[in-house]
Amino acid sequence: MLESNFSEYSSVFLYFIVGLVFVSGGLFTSWIIRPNRPNEEKLTTYECGEDPIGSPWGRFNVRFYIVAILFLLFEVELVFLFPWAIVFGNEELIRQSDGLWAYLTLSEMFIFIGVLALGLAFAWVKGYLDWEKPIPETPSVQTNVPDNLYQRVNEKWS
């Protein structure tokens, strides 16, 4: 009995070792045959095609976190609504319970959506859904062109 358990564990251990050797062998081979020609452009941080500006340790608005949490809240709602819709439409359960199943599942879903609506109302009242809009600033530029020329161009093309 002991030898059969040991042989089962040894096959799992052998599988683990072969997988580890396979992965490390692939990484080692790619490390050996890869070209290594670093330059300034390759060593920069990639941010959606834009050059990075400032420190990566910069602060960001906490409202991004709140919006992400609200998004997850309503994504989780969908995860619960799809299985409910499948179970709610099960004709066999409705027939077996003389329609009571449909009423119970429907009332359960109304309670669930009601709790989510209360959460949304709470976030709305607390102002978590409001976003501070930046005040647009007209840039001032020092130029030799007179202001009345700008006004004439604006009138012509507006």
PDB file of C-alpha atoms in Angstrom:
ATOM      1  CA  MET A   1       0.000   0.000   0.000  1.00  0.00           C
ATOM      2  CA  LEU A   2       2.799   2.373   0.902  1.00  0.00           C
ATOM      3  CA  GLU A   3       4.661   1.685  -2.340  1.00  0.00           C
ATOM      4  CA  SER A   4       1.585   2.371  -4.509  1.00  0.00           C
ATOM      5  CA  ASN A   5       1.024   5.768  -2.814  1.00  0.00           C
ATOM      6  CA  PHE A   6       4.709   6.543  -3.201  1.00  0.00           C
ATOM      7  CA  SER A   7       4.608   5.692  -6.893  1.00  0.00           C
ATOM      8  CA  GLU A   8       1.583   7.968  -7.401  1.00  0.00           C
ATOM      9  CA  TYR A   9       3.340  10.845  -5.671  1.00  0.00           C
ATOM     10  CA  SER A  10       6.565  10.148  -7.530  1.00  0.00           C
ATOM     11  CA  SER A  11       4.757  10.433 -10.885  1.00  0.00           C
ATOM     12  CA  VAL A  12       3.356  13.816  -9.815  1.00  0.00           C
ATOM     13  CA  PHE A  13       6.813  14.862  -8.636  1.00  0.00           C
ATOM     14  CA  LEU A  14       8.351  13.656 -11.918  1.00  0.00           C
ATOM     15  CA  TYR A  15       5.723  15.630 -13.867  1.00  0.00           C
ATOM     16  CA  PHE A  16       6.577  18.742 -11.847  1.00  0.00           C
ATOM     17  CA  ILE A  17      10.333  18.278 -12.416  1.00  0.00           C
ATOM     18  CA  VAL A  18       9.913  17.710 -16.182  1.00  0.00           C
ATOM     19  CA  GLY A  19       7.728  20.824 -16.426  1.00  0.00           C
ATOM     20  CA  LEU A  20      10.258  22.877 -14.470  1.00  0.00           C
ATOM     21  CA  VAL A  21      13.124  21.646 -16.683  1.00  0.00           C
ATOM     22  CA  PHE A  22      11.096  22.336 -19.831  1.00  0.00           C
ATOM     23  CA  VAL A  23      10.249  25.923 -18.801  1.00  0.00           C
ATOM     24  CA  SER A  24      13.730  26.755 -17.514  1.00  0.00           C
ATOM     25  CA  GLY A  25      15.306  25.178 -20.627  1.00  0.00           C
ATOM     26  CA  GLY A  26      13.141  27.348 -22.884  1.00  0.00           C
ATOM     27  CA  LEU A  27      13.994  30.492 -20.913  1.00  0.00           C
ATOM     28  CA  PHE A  28      17.709  29.641 -20.922  1.00  0.00           C
ATOM     29  CA  THR A  29      17.703  28.932 -24.676  1.00  0.00           C
ATOM     30  CA  SER A  30      15.938  32.195 -25.455  1.00  0.00           C
ATOM     31  CA  TRP A  31      18.395  34.055 -23.216  1.00  0.00           C
ATOM     32  CA  ILE A  32      21.356  32.563 -25.120  1.00  0.00           C
ATOM     33  CA  ILE A  33      20.114  33.141 -28.687  1.00  0.00           C
ATOM     34  CA  ARG A  34      18.499  36.547 -28.237  1.00  0.00           C
ATOM     35  CA  PRO A  35      20.196  39.619 -29.684  1.00  0.00           C
ATOM     36  CA  ASN A  36      21.456  42.032 -27.047  1.00  0.00           C
ATOM     37  CA  ARG A  37      21.778  45.506 -28.550  1.00  0.00           C
ATOM     38  CA  PRO A  38      20.384  47.990 -26.014  1.00  0.00           C
ATOM     39  CA  ASN A  39      20.057  51.640 -26.942  1.00  0.00           C
ATOM     40  CA  GLU A  40      18.430  54.673 -25.383  1.00  0.00           C
ATOM     41  CA  GLU A  41      15.121  54.189 -27.206  1.00  0.00           C
ATOM     42  CA  LYS A  42      14.796  50.525 -26.182  1.00  0.00           C
ATOM     43  CA  LEU A  43      15.541  51.276 -22.550  1.00  0.00           C
ATOM     44  CA  THR A  44      12.808  53.931 -22.153  1.00  0.00           C
ATOM     45  CA  THR A  45       9.495  53.147 -20.490  1.00  0.00           C
ATOM     46  CA  TYR A  46       6.649  52.456 -22.902  1.00  0.00           C
ATOM     47  CA  GLU A  47       3.408  54.282 -22.076  1.00  0.00           C
ATOM     48  CA  CYS A  48       0.955  53.867 -24.947  1.00  0.00           C
ATOM     49  CA  GLY A  49       3.407  55.290 -27.442  1.00  0.00           C
ATOM     50  CA  GLU A  50       3.958  58.483 -25.460  1.00  0.00           C
ATOM     51  CA  ASP A  51       7.160  59.553 -23.796  1.00  0.00           C
ATOM     52  CA  PRO A  52       6.817  59.269 -20.022  1.00  0.00           C
ATOM     53  CA  ILE A  53       6.575  62.575 -18.209  1.00  0.00           C
ATOM     54  CA  GLY A  54       7.358  63.015 -14.551  1.00  0.00           C
ATOM     55  CA  SER A  55       7.975  60.524 -11.810  1.00  0.00           C
ATOM     56  CA  PRO A  56       6.135  57.188 -11.790  1.00  0.00           C
ATOM     57  CA  TRP A  57       5.473  57.787  -8.097  1.00  0.00           C
ATOM     58  CA  GLY A  58       3.196  60.727  -8.836  1.00  0.00           C
ATOM     59  CA  ARG A  59      -0.177  61.025  -7.157  1.00  0.00           C
ATOM     60  CA  PHE A  60      -3.439  60.374  -8.906  1.00  0.00           C
ATOM     61  CA  ASN A  61      -6.934  61.423  -8.033  1.00  0.00           C
ATOM     62  CA  VAL A  62      -8.654  59.124  -5.513  1.00  0.00           C
ATOM     63  CA  ARG A  63     -11.835  59.398  -7.545  1.00  0.00           C
ATOM     64  CA  PHE A  64     -10.346  56.954 -10.053  1.00  0.00           C
ATOM     65  CA  TYR A  65     -10.406  54.349  -7.276  1.00  0.00           C
ATOM     66  CA  ILE A  66     -14.021  55.110  -6.410  1.00  0.00           C
ATOM     67  CA  VAL A  67     -15.084  54.901 -10.061  1.00  0.00           C
ATOM     68  CA  ALA A  68     -13.272  51.557 -10.359  1.00  0.00           C
ATOM     69  CA  ILE A  69     -15.053  50.202  -7.284  1.00  0.00           C
ATOM     70  CA  LEU A  70     -18.436  51.337  -8.622  1.00  0.00           C
ATOM     71  CA  PHE A  71     -17.637  49.716 -11.965  1.00  0.00           C
ATOM     72  CA  LEU A  72     -16.786  46.435 -10.230  1.00  0.00           C
ATOM     73  CA  LEU A  73     -20.002  46.644  -8.220  1.00  0.00           C
ATOM     74  CA  PHE A  74     -22.127  46.755 -11.344  1.00  0.00           C
ATOM     75  CA  GLU A  75     -20.006  44.172 -13.154  1.00  0.00           C
ATOM     76  CA  VAL A  76     -20.607  41.760 -10.280  1.00  0.00           C
ATOM     77  CA  GLU A  77     -24.308  42.470 -10.686  1.00  0.00           C
ATOM     78  CA  LEU A  78     -24.154  41.068 -14.208  1.00  0.00           C
ATOM     79  CA  VAL A  79     -22.345  37.987 -12.982  1.00  0.00           C
ATOM     80  CA  PHE A  80     -25.292  37.274 -10.689  1.00  0.00           C
ATOM     81  CA  LEU A  81     -28.004  38.212 -13.199  1.00  0.00           C
ATOM     82  CA  PHE A  82     -27.045  35.727 -15.920  1.00  0.00           C
ATOM     83  CA  PRO A  83     -27.361  32.546 -13.805  1.00  0.00           C
ATOM     84  CA  TRP A  84     -30.540  33.932 -12.255  1.00  0.00           C
ATOM     85  CA  ALA A  85     -32.062  34.363 -15.711  1.00  0.00           C
ATOM     86  CA  ILE A  86     -31.262  30.735 -16.558  1.00  0.00           C
ATOM     87  CA  VAL A  87     -32.786  29.396 -13.337  1.00  0.00           C
ATOM     88  CA  PHE A  88     -35.781  31.760 -13.489  1.00  0.00           C
ATOM     89  CA  GLY A  89     -36.828  30.379 -16.874  1.00  0.00           C
ATOM     90  CA  ASN A  90     -36.685  26.722 -15.818  1.00  0.00           C
ATOM     91  CA  GLU A  91     -40.174  25.504 -16.731  1.00  0.00           C
ATOM     92  CA  GLU A  92     -39.819  22.216 -14.850  1.00  0.00           C
ATOM     93  CA  LEU A  93     -39.237  23.970 -11.511  1.00  0.00           C
ATOM     94  CA  ILE A  94     -42.123  26.351 -12.151  1.00  0.00           C
ATOM     95  CA  ARG A  95     -44.423  23.446 -12.995  1.00  0.00           C
ATOM     96  CA  GLN A  96     -43.367  21.421  -9.938  1.00  0.00           C
ATOM     97  CA  SER A  97     -44.014  24.323  -7.552  1.00  0.00           C
ATOM     98  CA  ASP A  98     -47.268  25.499  -9.199  1.00  0.00           C
ATOM     99  CA  GLY A  99     -45.729  28.861 -10.101  1.00  0.00           C
ATOM    100  CA  LEU A 100     -44.323  29.579  -6.642  1.00  0.00           C
ATOM    101  CA  TRP A 101     -40.764  29.192  -7.958  1.00  0.00           C
ATOM    102  CA  ALA A 102     -41.244  32.055 -10.406  1.00  0.00           C
ATOM    103  CA  TYR A 103     -42.571  34.388  -7.715  1.00  0.00           C
ATOM    104  CA  LEU A 104     -39.786  33.536  -5.271  1.00  0.00           C
ATOM    105  CA  THR A 105     -36.989  34.000  -7.799  1.00  0.00           C
ATOM    106  CA  LEU A 106     -38.528  37.200  -9.131  1.00  0.00           C
ATOM    107  CA  SER A 107     -38.883  38.685  -5.653  1.00  0.00           C
ATOM    108  CA  GLU A 108     -35.320  37.632  -4.826  1.00  0.00           C
ATOM    109  CA  MET A 109     -34.022  39.451  -7.890  1.00  0.00           C
ATOM    110  CA  PHE A 110     -36.052  42.580  -7.072  1.00  0.00           C
ATOM    111  CA  ILE A 111     -34.456  42.603  -3.622  1.00  0.00           C
ATOM    112  CA  PHE A 112     -30.991  42.185  -5.153  1.00  0.00           C
ATOM    113  CA  ILE A 113     -31.500  44.976  -7.690  1.00  0.00           C
ATOM    114  CA  GLY A 114     -33.066  47.139  -4.961  1.00  0.00           C
ATOM    115  CA  VAL A 115     -29.951  46.808  -2.794  1.00  0.00           C
ATOM    116  CA  LEU A 116     -27.815  47.773  -5.794  1.00  0.00           C
ATOM    117  CA  ALA A 117     -30.089  50.740  -6.504  1.00  0.00           C
ATOM    118  CA  LEU A 118     -29.697  51.856  -2.890  1.00  0.00           C
ATOM    119  CA  GLY A 119     -25.913  51.626  -3.298  1.00  0.00           C
ATOM    120  CA  LEU A 120     -26.094  53.714  -6.464  1.00  0.00           C
ATOM    121  CA  ALA A 121     -28.335  56.287  -4.751  1.00  0.00           C
ATOM    122  CA  PHE A 122     -25.908  56.459  -1.816  1.00  0.00           C
ATOM    123  CA  ALA A 123     -22.960  57.038  -4.186  1.00  0.00           C
ATOM    124  CA  TRP A 124     -24.956  59.665  -6.061  1.00  0.00           C
ATOM    125  CA  VAL A 125     -25.981  61.534  -2.877  1.00  0.00           C
ATOM    126  CA  LYS A 126     -22.431  61.442  -1.495  1.00  0.00           C
ATOM    127  CA  GLY A 127     -21.192  62.962  -4.778  1.00  0.00           C
ATOM    128  CA  TYR A 128     -18.991  60.036  -5.772  1.00  0.00           C
ATOM    129  CA  LEU A 129     -20.334  60.187  -9.317  1.00  0.00           C
ATOM    130  CA  ASP A 130     -19.600  63.906  -9.724  1.00  0.00           C
ATOM    131  CA  TRP A 131     -16.368  64.769 -11.419  1.00  0.00           C
ATOM    132  CA  GLU A 132     -14.575  68.061 -11.102  1.00  0.00           C
ATOM    133  CA  LYS A 133     -14.358  69.545 -14.550  1.00  0.00           C
ATOM    134  CA  PRO A 134     -11.305  71.626 -15.297  1.00  0.00           C
ATOM    135  CA  ILE A 135     -11.869  75.293 -15.983  1.00  0.00           C
ATOM    136  CA  PRO A 136     -10.846  75.966 -19.577  1.00  0.00           C
ATOM    137  CA  GLU A 137      -8.106  78.555 -19.802  1.00  0.00           C
ATOM    138  CA  THR A 138      -7.467  80.538 -22.930  1.00  0.00           C
ATOM    139  CA  PRO A 139      -3.743  80.650 -23.501  1.00  0.00           C
ATOM    140  CA  SER A 140      -2.256  84.093 -23.879  1.00  0.00           C
ATOM    141  CA  VAL A 141       0.363  84.462 -26.562  1.00  0.00           C
ATOM    142  CA  GLN A 142       2.538  87.469 -27.183  1.00  0.00           C
ATOM    143  CA  THR A 143       2.367  88.282 -30.902  1.00  0.00           C
ATOM    144  CA  ASN A 144       2.782  91.233 -33.227  1.00  0.00           C
ATOM    145  CA  VAL A 145      -0.535  90.498 -34.981  1.00  0.00           C
ATOM    146  CA  PRO A 146      -3.241  92.991 -33.879  1.00  0.00           C
ATOM    147  CA  ASP A 147      -6.361  91.698 -32.094  1.00  0.00           C
ATOM    148  CA  ASN A 148      -8.750  93.147 -34.681  1.00  0.00           C
ATOM    149  CA  LEU A 149      -7.203  90.878 -37.338  1.00  0.00           C
ATOM    150  CA  TYR A 150      -7.993  87.841 -35.189  1.00  0.00           C
ATOM    151  CA  GLN A 151     -11.541  89.102 -34.728  1.00  0.00           C
ATOM    152  CA  ARG A 152     -12.033  89.525 -38.480  1.00  0.00           C
ATOM    153  CA  VAL A 153     -10.789  85.978 -39.165  1.00  0.00           C
ATOM    154  CA  ASN A 154     -13.069  84.581 -36.462  1.00  0.00           C
ATOM    155  CA  GLU A 155     -16.072  86.468 -37.853  1.00  0.00           C
ATOM    156  CA  LYS A 156     -15.328  85.253 -41.367  1.00  0.00           C
ATOM    157  CA  TRP A 157     -15.127  81.563 -40.430  1.00  0.00           C
ATOM    158  CA  SER A 158     -17.841  81.408 -37.741  1.00  0.00           C
TER     159      SER A 158
END
